[in-house]
C-alpha positions as CSV (number, residue, x, y, z in Angstrom):
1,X,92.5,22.9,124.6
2,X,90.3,20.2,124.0
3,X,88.8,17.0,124.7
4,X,89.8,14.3,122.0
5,X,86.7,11.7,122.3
6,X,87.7,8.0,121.5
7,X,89.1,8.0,117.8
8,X,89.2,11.4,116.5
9,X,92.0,12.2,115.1
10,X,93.9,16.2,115.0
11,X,94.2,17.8,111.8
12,X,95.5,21.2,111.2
13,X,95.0,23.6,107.9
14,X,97.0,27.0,107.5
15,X,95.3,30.4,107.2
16,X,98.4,32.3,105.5
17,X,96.7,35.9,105.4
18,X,96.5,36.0,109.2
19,X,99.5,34.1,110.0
20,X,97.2,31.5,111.7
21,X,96.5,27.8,111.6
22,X,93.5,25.9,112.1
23,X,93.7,23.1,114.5
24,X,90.7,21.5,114.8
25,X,89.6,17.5,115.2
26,X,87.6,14.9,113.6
27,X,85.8,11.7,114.0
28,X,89.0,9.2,112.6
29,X,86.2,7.0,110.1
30,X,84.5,9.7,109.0
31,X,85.0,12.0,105.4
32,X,84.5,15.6,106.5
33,X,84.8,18.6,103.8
34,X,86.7,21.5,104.6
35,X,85.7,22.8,108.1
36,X,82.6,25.5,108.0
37,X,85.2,27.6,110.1
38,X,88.4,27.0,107.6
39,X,85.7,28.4,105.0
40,X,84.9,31.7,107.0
41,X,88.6,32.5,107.4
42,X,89.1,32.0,104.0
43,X,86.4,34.3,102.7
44,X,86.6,36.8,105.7
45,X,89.3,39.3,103.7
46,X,86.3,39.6,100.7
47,X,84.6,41.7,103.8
48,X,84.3,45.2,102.8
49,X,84.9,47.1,105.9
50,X,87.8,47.6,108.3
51,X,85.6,45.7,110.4
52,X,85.3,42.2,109.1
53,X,82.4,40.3,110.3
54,X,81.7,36.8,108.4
55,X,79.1,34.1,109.6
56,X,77.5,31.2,108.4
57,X,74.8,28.7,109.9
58,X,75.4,24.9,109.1
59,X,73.0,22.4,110.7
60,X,72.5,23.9,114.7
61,X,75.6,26.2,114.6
62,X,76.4,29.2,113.9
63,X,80.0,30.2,112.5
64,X,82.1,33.1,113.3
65,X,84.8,35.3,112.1
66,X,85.8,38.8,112.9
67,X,88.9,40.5,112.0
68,X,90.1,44.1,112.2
69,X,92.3,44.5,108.7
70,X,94.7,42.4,109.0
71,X,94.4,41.1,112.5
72,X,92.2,38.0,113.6
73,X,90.1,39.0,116.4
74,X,87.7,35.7,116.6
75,X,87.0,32.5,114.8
76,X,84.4,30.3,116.7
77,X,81.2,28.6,116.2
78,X,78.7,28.3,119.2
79,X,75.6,26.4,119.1
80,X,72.7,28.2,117.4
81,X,69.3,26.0,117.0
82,X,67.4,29.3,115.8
83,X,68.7,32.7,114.3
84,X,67.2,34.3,117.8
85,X,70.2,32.4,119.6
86,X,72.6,33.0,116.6
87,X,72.2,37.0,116.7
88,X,72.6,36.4,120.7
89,X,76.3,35.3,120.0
90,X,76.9,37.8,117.6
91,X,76.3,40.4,119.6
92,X,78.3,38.8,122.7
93,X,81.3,38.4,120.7
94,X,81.0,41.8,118.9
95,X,80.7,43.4,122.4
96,X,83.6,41.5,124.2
97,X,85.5,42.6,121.4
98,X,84.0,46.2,122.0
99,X,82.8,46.4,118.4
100,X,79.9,48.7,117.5
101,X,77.8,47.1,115.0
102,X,75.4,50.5,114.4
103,X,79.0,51.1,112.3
104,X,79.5,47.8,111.1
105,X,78.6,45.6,108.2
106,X,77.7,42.1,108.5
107,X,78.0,39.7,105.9
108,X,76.8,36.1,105.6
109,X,78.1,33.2,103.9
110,X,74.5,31.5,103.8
111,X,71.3,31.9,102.6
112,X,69.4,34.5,105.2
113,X,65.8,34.9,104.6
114,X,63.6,38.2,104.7
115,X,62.9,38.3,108.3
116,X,66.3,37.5,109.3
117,X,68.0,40.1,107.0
118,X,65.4,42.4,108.3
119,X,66.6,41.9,112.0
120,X,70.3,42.1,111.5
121,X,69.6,45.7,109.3
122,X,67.9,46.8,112.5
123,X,71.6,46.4,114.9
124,X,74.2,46.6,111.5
125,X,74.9,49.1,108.9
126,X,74.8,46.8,106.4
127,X,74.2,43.3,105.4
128,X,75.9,41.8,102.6
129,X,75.7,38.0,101.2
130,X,79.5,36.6,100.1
């Protein structure tokens, strides 16, 4: 549930390999690409693990996806101005979901540099680039 502001408009995409759809909302005016988020469920099967963990960070947000096989557990994006706050909501979600990410790999759908890598190989068993 959601607040519409004054001329979005509701558009809807489907996710067939989770037997999900995307509902998500848009200024009415405005030509918008694919939602980040629509891109991270697209790409989150190409995950290696039983454990699927995709993200991506677009502008101030950080986008989410976690799926266990074939089940979608989480598809979110949270507002993320640094990578500091970004790892903060990985690890919330991960741990509401009671994933372990010491047995995990994450993988990223944007460019991470050095020291970020280096941080997520400190909490993950892996970190791979889609």
């Amino acid at each position: 549930m959601a607040d519409l502001k004054e001329g979005q408009v509701v558009g809807y995409l489907d996710i067939p390999h989770y037997d999900a759809v995307l509902v998500y909302a848009q200024d009415g005016d405005s030509v918008v690409d694919t939602p980040e988020i629509y891109k991270i469920l697209m790409h989150l099967p190409a995950c290696p693990e039983y454990n699927k963990i995709l993200c991506s960070r677009v502008g101030d947000r950080l986008y989410l996806g976690v799926a266990q096989g074939k089940s979608l557990l989480l598809a979110n994006s949270f507002p993320a101005a640094d990578f500091t706050t970004a790892q903060y909501y990985i690890f919330l979600s991960l741990n509401s979901l009671q994933l372990n990410p010491e047995f995990s790999t994450i993988c990223w759908m944007t460019e991470l540099d050095a020291g970020e890598e280096m941080s997520l190989y400190r909490y993950f068993k892996s970190v791979v680039r889609l």
